[in-house]
Short mmCIF file of C-alpha atoms in Angstrom, two decimals:
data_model
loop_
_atom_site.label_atom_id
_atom_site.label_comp_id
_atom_site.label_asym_id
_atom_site.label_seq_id
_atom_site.Cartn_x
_atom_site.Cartn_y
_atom_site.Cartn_z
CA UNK A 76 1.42 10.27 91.44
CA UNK A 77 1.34 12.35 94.52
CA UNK A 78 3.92 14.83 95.51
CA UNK A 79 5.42 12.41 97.76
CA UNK A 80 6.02 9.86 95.16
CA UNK A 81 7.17 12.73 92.90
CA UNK A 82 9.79 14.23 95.93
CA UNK A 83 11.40 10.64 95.79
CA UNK A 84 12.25 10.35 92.62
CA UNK A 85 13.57 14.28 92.17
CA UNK A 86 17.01 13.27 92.84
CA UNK A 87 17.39 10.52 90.35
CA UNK A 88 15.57 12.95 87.83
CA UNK A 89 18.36 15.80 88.56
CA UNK A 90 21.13 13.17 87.98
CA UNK A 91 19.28 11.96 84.71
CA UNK A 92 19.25 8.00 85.71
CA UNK A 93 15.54 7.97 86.41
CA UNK A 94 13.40 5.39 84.04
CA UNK A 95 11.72 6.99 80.88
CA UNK A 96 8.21 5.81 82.64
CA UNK A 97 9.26 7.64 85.57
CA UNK A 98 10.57 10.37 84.29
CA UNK A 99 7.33 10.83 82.17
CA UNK A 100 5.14 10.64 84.95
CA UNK A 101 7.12 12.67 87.06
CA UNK A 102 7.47 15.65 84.80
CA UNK A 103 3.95 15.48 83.61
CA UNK A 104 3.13 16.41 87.97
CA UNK A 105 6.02 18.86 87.65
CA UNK A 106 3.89 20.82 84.98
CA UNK A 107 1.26 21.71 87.22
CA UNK A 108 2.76 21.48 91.14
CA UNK A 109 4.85 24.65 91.56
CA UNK A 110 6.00 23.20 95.30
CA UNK A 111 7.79 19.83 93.42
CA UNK A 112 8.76 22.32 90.33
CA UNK A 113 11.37 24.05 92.79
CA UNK A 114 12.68 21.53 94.17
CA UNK A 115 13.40 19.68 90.69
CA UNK A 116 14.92 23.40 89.87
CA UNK A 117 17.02 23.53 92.78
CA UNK A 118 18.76 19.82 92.82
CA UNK A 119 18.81 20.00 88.81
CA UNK A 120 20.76 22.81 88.65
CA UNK A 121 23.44 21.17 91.64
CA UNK A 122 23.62 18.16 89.58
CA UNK A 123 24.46 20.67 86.55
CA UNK A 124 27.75 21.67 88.39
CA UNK A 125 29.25 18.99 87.82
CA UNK A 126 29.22 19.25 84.31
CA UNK A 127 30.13 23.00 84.56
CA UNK A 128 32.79 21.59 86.62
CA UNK A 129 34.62 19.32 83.98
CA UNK A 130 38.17 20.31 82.64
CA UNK A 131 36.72 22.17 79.62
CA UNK A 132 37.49 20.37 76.21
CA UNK A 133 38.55 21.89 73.13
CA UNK A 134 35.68 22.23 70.44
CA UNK A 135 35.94 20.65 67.33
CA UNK A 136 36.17 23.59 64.23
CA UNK A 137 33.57 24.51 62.26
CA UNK A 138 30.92 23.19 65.16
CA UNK A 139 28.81 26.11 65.48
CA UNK A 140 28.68 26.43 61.59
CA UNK A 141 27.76 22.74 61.73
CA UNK A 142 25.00 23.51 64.15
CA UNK A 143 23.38 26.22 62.68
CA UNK A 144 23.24 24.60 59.58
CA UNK A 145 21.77 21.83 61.46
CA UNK A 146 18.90 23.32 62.89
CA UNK A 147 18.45 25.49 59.21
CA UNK A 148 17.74 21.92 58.33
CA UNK A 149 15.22 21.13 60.70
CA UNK A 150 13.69 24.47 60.48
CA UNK A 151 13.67 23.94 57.06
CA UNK A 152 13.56 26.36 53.48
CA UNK A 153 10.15 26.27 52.36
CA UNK A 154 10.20 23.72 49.92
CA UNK A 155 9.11 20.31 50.58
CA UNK A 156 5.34 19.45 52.68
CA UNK A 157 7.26 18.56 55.91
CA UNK A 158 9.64 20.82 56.15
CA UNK A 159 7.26 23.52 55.58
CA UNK A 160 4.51 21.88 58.39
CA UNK A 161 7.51 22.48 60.42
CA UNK A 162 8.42 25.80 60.07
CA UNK A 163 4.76 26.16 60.30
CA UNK A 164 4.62 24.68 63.69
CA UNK A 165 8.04 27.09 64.89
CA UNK A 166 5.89 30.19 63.92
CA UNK A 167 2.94 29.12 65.85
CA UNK A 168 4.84 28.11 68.86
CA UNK A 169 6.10 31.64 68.60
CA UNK A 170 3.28 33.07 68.52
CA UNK A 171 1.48 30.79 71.32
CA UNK A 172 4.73 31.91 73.32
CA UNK A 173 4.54 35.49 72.26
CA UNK A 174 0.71 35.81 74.06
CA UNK A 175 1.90 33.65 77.03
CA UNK A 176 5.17 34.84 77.83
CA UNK A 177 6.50 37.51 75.27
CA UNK A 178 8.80 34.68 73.81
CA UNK A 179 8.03 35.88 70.08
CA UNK A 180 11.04 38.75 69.98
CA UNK A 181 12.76 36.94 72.09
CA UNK A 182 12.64 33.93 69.22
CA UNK A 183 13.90 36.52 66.90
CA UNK A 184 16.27 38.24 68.84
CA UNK A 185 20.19 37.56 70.18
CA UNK A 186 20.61 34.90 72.77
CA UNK A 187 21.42 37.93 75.66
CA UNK A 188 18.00 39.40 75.14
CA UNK A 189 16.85 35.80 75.87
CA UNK A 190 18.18 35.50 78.80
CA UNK A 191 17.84 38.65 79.87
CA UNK A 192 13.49 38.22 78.71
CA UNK A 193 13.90 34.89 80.27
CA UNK A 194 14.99 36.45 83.97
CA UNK A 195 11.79 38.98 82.86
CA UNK A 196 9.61 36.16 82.07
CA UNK A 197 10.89 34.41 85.57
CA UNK A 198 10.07 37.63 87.43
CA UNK A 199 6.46 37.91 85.85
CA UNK A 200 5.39 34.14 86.68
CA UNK A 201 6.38 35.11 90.04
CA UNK A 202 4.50 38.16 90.19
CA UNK A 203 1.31 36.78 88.67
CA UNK A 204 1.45 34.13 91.88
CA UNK A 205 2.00 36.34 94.59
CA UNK A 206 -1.02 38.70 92.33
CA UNK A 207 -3.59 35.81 93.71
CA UNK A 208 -3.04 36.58 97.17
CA UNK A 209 -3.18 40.33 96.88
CA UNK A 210 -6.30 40.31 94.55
CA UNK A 211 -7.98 37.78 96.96
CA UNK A 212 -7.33 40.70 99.93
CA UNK A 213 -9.68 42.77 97.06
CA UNK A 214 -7.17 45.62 97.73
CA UNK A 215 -6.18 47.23 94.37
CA UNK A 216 -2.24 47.00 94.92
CA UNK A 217 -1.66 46.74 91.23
CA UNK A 218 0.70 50.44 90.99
CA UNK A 219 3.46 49.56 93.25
CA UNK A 220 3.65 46.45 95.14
CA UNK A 221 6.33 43.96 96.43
CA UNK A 222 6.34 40.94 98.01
CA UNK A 223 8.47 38.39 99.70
CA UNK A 224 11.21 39.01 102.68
CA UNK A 225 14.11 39.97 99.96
CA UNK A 226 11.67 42.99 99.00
CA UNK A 227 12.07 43.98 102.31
CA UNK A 228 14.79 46.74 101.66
CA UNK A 229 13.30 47.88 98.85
CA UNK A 230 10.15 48.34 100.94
CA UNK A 231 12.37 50.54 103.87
CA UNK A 232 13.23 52.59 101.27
CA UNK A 233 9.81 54.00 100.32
CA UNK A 234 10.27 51.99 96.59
CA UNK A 235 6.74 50.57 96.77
CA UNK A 236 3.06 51.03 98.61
CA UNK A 237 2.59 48.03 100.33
CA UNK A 238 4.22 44.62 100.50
CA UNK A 239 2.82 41.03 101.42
CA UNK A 240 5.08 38.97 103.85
CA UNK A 241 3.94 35.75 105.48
CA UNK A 242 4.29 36.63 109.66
CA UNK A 243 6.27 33.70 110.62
CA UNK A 244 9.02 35.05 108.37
CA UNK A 245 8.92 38.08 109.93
CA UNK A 246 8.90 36.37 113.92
CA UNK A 247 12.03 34.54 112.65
CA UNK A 248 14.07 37.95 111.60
CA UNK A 249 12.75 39.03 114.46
CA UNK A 250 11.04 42.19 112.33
CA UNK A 251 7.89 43.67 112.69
CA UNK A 252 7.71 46.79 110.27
CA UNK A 253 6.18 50.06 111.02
CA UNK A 254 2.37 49.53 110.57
CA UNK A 255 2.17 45.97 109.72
CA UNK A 256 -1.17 44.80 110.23
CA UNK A 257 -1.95 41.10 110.01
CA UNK A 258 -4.43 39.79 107.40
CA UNK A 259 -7.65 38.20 108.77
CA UNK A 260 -8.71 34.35 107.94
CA UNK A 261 -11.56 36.24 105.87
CA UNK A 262 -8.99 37.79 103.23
CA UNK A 263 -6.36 34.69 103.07
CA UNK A 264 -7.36 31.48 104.36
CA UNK A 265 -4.26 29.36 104.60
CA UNK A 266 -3.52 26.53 102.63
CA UNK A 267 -5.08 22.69 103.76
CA UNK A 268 -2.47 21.25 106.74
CA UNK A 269 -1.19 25.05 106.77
CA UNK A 270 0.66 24.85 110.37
CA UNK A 271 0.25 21.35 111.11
CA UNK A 272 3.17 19.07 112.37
CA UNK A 273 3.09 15.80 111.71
CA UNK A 274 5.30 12.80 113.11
CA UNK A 275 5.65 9.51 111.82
CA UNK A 276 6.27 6.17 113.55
CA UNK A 277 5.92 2.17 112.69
CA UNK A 278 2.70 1.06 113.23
CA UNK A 279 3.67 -1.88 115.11
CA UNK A 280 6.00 0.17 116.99
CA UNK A 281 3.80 0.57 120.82
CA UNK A 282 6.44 1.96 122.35
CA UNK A 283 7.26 4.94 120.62
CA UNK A 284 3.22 5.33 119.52
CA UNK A 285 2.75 5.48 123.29
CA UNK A 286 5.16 7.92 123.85
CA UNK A 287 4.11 10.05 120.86
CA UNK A 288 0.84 9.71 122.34
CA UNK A 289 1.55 12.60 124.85
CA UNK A 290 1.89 14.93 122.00
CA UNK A 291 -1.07 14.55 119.90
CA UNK A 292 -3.55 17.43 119.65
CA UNK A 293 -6.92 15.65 119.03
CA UNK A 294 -8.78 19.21 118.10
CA UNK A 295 -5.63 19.36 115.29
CA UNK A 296 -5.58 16.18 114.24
CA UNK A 297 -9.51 16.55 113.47
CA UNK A 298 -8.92 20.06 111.99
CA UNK A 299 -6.19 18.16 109.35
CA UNK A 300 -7.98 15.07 108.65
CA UNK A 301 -11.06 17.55 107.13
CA UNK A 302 -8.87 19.87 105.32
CA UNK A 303 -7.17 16.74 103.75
CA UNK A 304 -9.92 15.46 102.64
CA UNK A 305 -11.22 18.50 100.90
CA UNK A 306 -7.65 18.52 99.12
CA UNK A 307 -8.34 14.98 98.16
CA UNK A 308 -12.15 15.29 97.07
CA UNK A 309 -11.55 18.22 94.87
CA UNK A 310 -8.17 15.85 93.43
CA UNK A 311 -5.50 18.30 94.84
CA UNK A 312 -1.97 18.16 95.40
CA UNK A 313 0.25 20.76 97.27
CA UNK A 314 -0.05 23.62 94.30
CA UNK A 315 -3.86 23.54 94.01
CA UNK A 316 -5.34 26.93 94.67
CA UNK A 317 -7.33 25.56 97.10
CA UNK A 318 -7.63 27.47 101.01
CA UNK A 319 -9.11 25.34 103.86
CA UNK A 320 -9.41 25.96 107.27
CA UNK A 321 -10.63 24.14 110.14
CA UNK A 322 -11.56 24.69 113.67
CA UNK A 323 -12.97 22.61 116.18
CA UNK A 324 -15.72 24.27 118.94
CA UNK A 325 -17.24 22.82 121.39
CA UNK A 326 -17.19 19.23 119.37
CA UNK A 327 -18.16 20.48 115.84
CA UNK A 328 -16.24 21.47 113.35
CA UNK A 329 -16.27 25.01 111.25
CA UNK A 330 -14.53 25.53 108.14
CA UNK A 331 -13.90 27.71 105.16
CA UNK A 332 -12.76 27.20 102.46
CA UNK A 333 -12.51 28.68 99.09
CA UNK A 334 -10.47 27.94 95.33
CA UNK A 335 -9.07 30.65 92.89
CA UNK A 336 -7.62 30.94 89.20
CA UNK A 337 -4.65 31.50 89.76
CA UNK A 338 -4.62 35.10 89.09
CA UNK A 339 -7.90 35.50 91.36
CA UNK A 340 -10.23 37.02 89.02
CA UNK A 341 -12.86 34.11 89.84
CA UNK A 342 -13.35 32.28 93.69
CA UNK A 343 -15.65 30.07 94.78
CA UNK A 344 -16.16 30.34 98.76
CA UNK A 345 -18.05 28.52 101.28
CA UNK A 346 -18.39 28.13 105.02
CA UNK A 347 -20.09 25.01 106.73
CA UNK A 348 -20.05 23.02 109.88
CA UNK A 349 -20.49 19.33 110.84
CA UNK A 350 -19.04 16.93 113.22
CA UNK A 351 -17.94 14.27 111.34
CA UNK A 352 -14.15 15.59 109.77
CA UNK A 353 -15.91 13.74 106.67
CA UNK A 354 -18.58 14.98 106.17
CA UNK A 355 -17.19 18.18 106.87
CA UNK A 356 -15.31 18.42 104.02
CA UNK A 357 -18.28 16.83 101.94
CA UNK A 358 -20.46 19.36 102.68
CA UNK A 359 -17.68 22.18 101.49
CA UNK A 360 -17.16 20.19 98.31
CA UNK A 361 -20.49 20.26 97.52
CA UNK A 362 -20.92 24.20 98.25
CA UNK A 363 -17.99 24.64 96.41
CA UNK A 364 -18.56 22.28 93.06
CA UNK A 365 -21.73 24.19 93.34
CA UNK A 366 -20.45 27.44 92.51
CA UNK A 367 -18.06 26.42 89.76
CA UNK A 368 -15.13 25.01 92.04
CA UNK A 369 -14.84 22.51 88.59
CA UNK A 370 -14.69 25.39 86.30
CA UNK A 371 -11.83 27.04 88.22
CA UNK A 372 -10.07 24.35 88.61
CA UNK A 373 -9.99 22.91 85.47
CA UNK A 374 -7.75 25.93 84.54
CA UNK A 375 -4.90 24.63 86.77
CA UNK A 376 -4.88 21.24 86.24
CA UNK A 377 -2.91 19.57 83.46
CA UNK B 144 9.39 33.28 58.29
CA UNK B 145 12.00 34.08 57.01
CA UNK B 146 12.96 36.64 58.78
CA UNK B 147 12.30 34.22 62.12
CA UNK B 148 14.46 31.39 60.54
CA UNK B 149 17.38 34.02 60.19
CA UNK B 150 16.67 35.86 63.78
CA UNK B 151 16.86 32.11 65.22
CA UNK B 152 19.75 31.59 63.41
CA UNK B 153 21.47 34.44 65.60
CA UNK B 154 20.03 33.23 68.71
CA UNK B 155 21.12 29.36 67.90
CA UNK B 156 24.88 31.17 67.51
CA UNK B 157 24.93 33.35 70.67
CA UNK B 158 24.10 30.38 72.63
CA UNK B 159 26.66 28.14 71.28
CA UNK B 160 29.09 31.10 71.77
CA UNK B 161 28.53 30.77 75.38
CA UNK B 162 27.21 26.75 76.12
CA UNK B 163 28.92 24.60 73.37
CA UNK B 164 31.92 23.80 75.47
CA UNK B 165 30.25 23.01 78.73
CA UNK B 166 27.81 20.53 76.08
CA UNK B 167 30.84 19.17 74.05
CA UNK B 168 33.01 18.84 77.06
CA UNK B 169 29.69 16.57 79.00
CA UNK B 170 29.54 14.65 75.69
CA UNK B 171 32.57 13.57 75.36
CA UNK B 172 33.36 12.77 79.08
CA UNK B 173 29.57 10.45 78.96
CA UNK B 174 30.06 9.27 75.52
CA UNK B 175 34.19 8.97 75.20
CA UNK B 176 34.65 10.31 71.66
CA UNK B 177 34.50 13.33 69.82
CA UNK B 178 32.68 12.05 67.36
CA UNK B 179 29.85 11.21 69.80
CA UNK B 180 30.22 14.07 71.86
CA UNK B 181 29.89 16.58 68.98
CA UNK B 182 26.72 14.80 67.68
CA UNK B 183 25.40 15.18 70.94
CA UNK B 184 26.48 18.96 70.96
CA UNK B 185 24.20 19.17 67.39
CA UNK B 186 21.21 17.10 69.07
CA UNK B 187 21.37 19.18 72.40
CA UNK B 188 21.35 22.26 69.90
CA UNK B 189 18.58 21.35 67.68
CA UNK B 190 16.62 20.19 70.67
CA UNK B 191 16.73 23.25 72.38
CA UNK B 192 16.04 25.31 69.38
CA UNK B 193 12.73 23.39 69.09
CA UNK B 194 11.78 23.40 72.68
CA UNK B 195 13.15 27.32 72.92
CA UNK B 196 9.51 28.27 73.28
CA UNK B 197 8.90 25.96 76.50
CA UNK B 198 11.81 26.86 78.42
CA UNK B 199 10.08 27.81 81.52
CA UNK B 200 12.55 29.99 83.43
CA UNK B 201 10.35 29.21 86.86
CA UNK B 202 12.34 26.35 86.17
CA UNK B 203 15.53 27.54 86.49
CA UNK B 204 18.35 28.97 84.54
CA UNK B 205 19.16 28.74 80.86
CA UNK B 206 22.60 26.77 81.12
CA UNK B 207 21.08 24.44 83.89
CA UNK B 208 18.25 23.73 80.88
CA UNK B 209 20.58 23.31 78.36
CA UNK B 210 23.16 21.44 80.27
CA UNK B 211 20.25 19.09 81.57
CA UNK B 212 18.72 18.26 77.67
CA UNK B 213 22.58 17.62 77.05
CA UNK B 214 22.91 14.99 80.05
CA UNK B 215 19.70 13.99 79.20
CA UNK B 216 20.10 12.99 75.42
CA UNK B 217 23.85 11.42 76.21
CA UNK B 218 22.14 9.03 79.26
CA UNK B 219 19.21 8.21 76.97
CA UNK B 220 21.99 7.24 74.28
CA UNK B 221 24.32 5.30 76.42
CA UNK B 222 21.45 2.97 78.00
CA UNK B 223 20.03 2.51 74.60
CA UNK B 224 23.61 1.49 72.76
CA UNK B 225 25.28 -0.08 75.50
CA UNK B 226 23.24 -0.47 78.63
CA UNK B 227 25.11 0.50 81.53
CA UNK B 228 28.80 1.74 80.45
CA UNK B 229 31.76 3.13 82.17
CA UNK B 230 32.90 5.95 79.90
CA UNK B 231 36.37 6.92 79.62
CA UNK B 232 37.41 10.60 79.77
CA UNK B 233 39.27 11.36 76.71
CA UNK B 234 41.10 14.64 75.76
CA UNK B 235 40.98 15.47 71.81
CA UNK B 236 44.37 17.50 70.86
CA UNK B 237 42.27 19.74 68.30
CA UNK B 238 43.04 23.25 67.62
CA UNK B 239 40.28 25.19 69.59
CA UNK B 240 37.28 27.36 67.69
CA UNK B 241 37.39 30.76 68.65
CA UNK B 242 35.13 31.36 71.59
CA UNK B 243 35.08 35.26 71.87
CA UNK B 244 34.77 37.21 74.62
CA UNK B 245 32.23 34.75 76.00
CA UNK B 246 35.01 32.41 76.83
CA UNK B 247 35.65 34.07 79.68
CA UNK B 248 32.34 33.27 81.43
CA UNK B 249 32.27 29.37 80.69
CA UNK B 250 35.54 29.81 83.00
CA UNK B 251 33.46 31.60 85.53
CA UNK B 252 30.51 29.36 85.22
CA UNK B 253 33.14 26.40 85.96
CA UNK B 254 34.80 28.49 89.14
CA UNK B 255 31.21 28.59 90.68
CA UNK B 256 30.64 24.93 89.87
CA UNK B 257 33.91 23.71 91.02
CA UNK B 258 33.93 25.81 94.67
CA UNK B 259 29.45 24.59 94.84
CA UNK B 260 31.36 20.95 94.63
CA UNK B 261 33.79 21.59 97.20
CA UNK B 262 31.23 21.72 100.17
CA UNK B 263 30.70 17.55 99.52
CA UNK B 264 32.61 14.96 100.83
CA UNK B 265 34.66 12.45 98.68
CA UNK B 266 32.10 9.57 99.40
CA UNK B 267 29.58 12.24 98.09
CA UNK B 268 31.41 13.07 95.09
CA UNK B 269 31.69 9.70 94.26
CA UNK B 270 28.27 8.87 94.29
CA UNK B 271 26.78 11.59 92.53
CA UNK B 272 29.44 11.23 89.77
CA UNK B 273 28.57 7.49 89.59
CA UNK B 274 24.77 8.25 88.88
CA UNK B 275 25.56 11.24 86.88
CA UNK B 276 28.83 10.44 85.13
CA UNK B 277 28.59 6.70 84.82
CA UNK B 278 24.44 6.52 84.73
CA UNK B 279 24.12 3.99 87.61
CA UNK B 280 20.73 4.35 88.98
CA UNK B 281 19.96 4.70 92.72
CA UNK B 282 18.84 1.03 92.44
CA UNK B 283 21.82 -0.12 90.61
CA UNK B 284 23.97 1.75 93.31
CA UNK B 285 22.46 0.02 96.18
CA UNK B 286 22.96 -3.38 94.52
CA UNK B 287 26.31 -3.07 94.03
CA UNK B 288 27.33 -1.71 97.56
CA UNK B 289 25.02 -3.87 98.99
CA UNK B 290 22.99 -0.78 101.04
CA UNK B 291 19.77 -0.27 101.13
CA UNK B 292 17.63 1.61 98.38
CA UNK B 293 15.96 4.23 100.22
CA UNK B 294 19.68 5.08 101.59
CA UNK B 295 20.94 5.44 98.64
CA UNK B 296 18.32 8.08 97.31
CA UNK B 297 18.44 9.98 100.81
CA UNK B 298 22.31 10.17 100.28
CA UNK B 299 22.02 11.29 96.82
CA UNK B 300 19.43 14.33 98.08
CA UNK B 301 21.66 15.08 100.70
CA UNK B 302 24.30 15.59 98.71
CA UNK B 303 22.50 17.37 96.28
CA UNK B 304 21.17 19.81 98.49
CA UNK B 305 24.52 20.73 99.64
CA UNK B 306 26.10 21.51 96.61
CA UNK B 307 22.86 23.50 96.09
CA UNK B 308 22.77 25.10 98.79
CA UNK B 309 26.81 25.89 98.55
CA UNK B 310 25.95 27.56 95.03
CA UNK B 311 23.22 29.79 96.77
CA UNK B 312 25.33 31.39 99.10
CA UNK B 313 27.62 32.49 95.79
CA UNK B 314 24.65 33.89 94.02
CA UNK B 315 23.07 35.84 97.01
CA UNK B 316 25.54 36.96 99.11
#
């Protein structure tokens, strides 16, 4: 499924009426595609309110003592092969959690800590993605950094070195801080469509093709189809760490392009030229596969 | 392990201090008995305890997780017992567990979700409740109003957005 697919069927996932085939398809492209993640996030948790808004009901006595006895059960005294596979697998996934995310104490510790390890937990996987961009700038940021527009006080304030903000953003507010200076293609090459508008019409539709006509931008259009078809050759979606840029001169077409782990310790980088948008993008898959695009990539994919 | 089993064990009762009523009240408002609704409360429980180490906060916030395995599980169970039902909201006269002092923010939690609601229309209300209340899918929905499919999802996006975006303005101010 592509994200498309996957952005139609968000709202029926939120409100839990989406087919079991679906929903298993769907949430296996939610594990990987950060873009489709937050939008899942954001209309699950509106569909949530209206259970948080029901007229609370009173709870049965003796529940919670019927819970936790409950999941003692499945958890399981030592005793009998299964039950002790499965505490077997609890301590593992513990531990696998413990070198991913610091989950281990949190396992072990009062449901407050695990919220409050589960806001630190949200606050490092955001870090570690805004990390790729920074690293790929090969600036060593790591002592004091922020990033994003609501870091933007903090940053006034003197509370950190330097801060990443995307330029647009800042155009918007209408804010251009005190020695901002703009990062060069070289050090972040946007992501593939990165700027592009599209618009839509029926194909059988001639009149409103024609009058869209008037506001195609051929040199753009070209730029798009190559990057696309990078995205597609190397089997992207929207969250692949994949940066593509195309320009047309003079009736060829130049482009870089480059993937990261997501953390940015490894790249592979190339820059070619060709005049077919095709074979464009051909050429830069080859450059790339070449030096270990597969490799890097295999780490993001599911 | 031990020790883990018993540290769970505290974790397991902090979070029913604070989500069992939210869970029991979804229950029994999907499933329309107590008896249903508090073996859903046990399931949503026992299901979080065993996915606790793949909560992935990136993907949101512990009582949307919780309350979304809880809608989950009781959609999963009506379909599979009954197909598509209409459940009835019943009110158990039962003398109430103790909550503690985290009573007081399930009554907060249900303030936010109550004034995030507010911001849809009554159309809107409707047809979110009657996907997510009475587990009538967007196809289902079209069907039976006779409107097209693809308007039906748009309007249930729409709508979704809004409350979402009503709930945003509470939490950053």
């Amino acid at each position: 499924v592509n994200c498309l697919e996957v952005r139609e069927l968000l709202p029926e996932l939120a409100v839990g009426v989406l087919a079991p085939e679906d929903r298993e398809r769907v949430e296996r492209h939610l594990r990987w595609c950060a873009g489709c993640r937050k939008e899942a996030t954001d209309l699950g948790s509106a569909a949530a309110m209206f259970a948080f808004a029901l007229e609370p009901a009173r709870v049965p006595q003796g529940l919670g003592d019927r819970v936790v006895a409950r999941v003692r059960r499945a958890a399981g005294a030592p005793g009998t092969p299964r039950r002790a596979r499965m505490a077997a697998a609890a301590v593992v996934a513990a531990m696998v959690a413990v070198a991913s995310l610091g989950w281990g104490a949190v396992m072990a510790g009062r449901a407050d800590r695990f919220a409050e390890r589960a806001e630190q937990a949200e606050r490092e996987q955001a870090a570690a993605l805004e990390r790729f961009q920074r690293v790929l700038a090969g600036e060593d940021l790591s002592k004091r950094t922020a990033h994003g527009h609501s870091d933007l006080p903090r940053f006034a304030e003197g509370g950190v070195d330097a801060i990443v903000l995307a330029a647009a953003g800042l155009m918007r507010l209408g804010l251009v801080p005190e020695h901002a200076a703009p990062m060069s293609v070289a050090e972040m090459i946007p992501a593939p469509g990165q700027g592009c508008l599209a618009i839509q019409a029926r194909a059988n539709d001639a009149e409103t093709l024609g009058a869209l006509s008037a506001l195609d931008h051929a040199p753009t259009r070209t730029a798009l189809r190559a990057e696309r078809s990078l995205m597609r050759r190397l089997g992207g979606g929207c969250a692949l760490p994949l940066g593509a840029l195309a320009q047309v001169e003079d009736g060829r077409i130049h482009m870089v392009a480059a993937v990261f782990t997501p953390e940015g310790a490894r790249e592979a980088r190339t820059a070619v030229e060709a005049e077919d948008p095709e074979e464009v993008a051909a050429l830069a898959e080859g450059d790339l596969r070449a030096a270990g695009a597969e490799e890097i990539l295999a780490v993001v994919r599911p | 392990v031990e020790g883990l089993l018993a540290g769970n064990e505290e974790a397991v009762r902090a979070l029913y201090a604070r989500f069992a009523r939210p869970i029991f009240t979804l229950g029994l408002r999907l499933l329309g008995s107590a008896e249903a609704a508090e073996e859903l409360t046990q399931d949503v429980f026992l299901a979080a305890w065993r996915k606790a180490a793949r909560f992935d906060p990136s993907r949101g916030r512990l009582s949307t997780w919780l309350m979304t395995i809880a809608h989950n599980l009781a959609v999963d169970r009506l379909r599979r017992e009954t197909g598509v039902t209409r459940p009835r909201l019943i009110l158990v006269d039962e003398i109430p567990e103790i909550l503690g002092p985290d009573e007081d923010e399930v009554l907060m939690e249900r303030d936010v979700a109550i004034r995030a609601l507010a911001s849809l229309s009554d159309a809107e209300k409707r047809l979110l409740a009657r996907a997510y209340f009475g587990g009538l899918t967007a196809r289902e929905i079209a069907e039976a109003d006779h409107i097209p499919l693809g308007t039906v999802k748009t309007r249930l996006r729409t709508a979704l957005i809004k409350v979402r975006r009503a709930n945003q303005d509470k939490e950053r101010p």
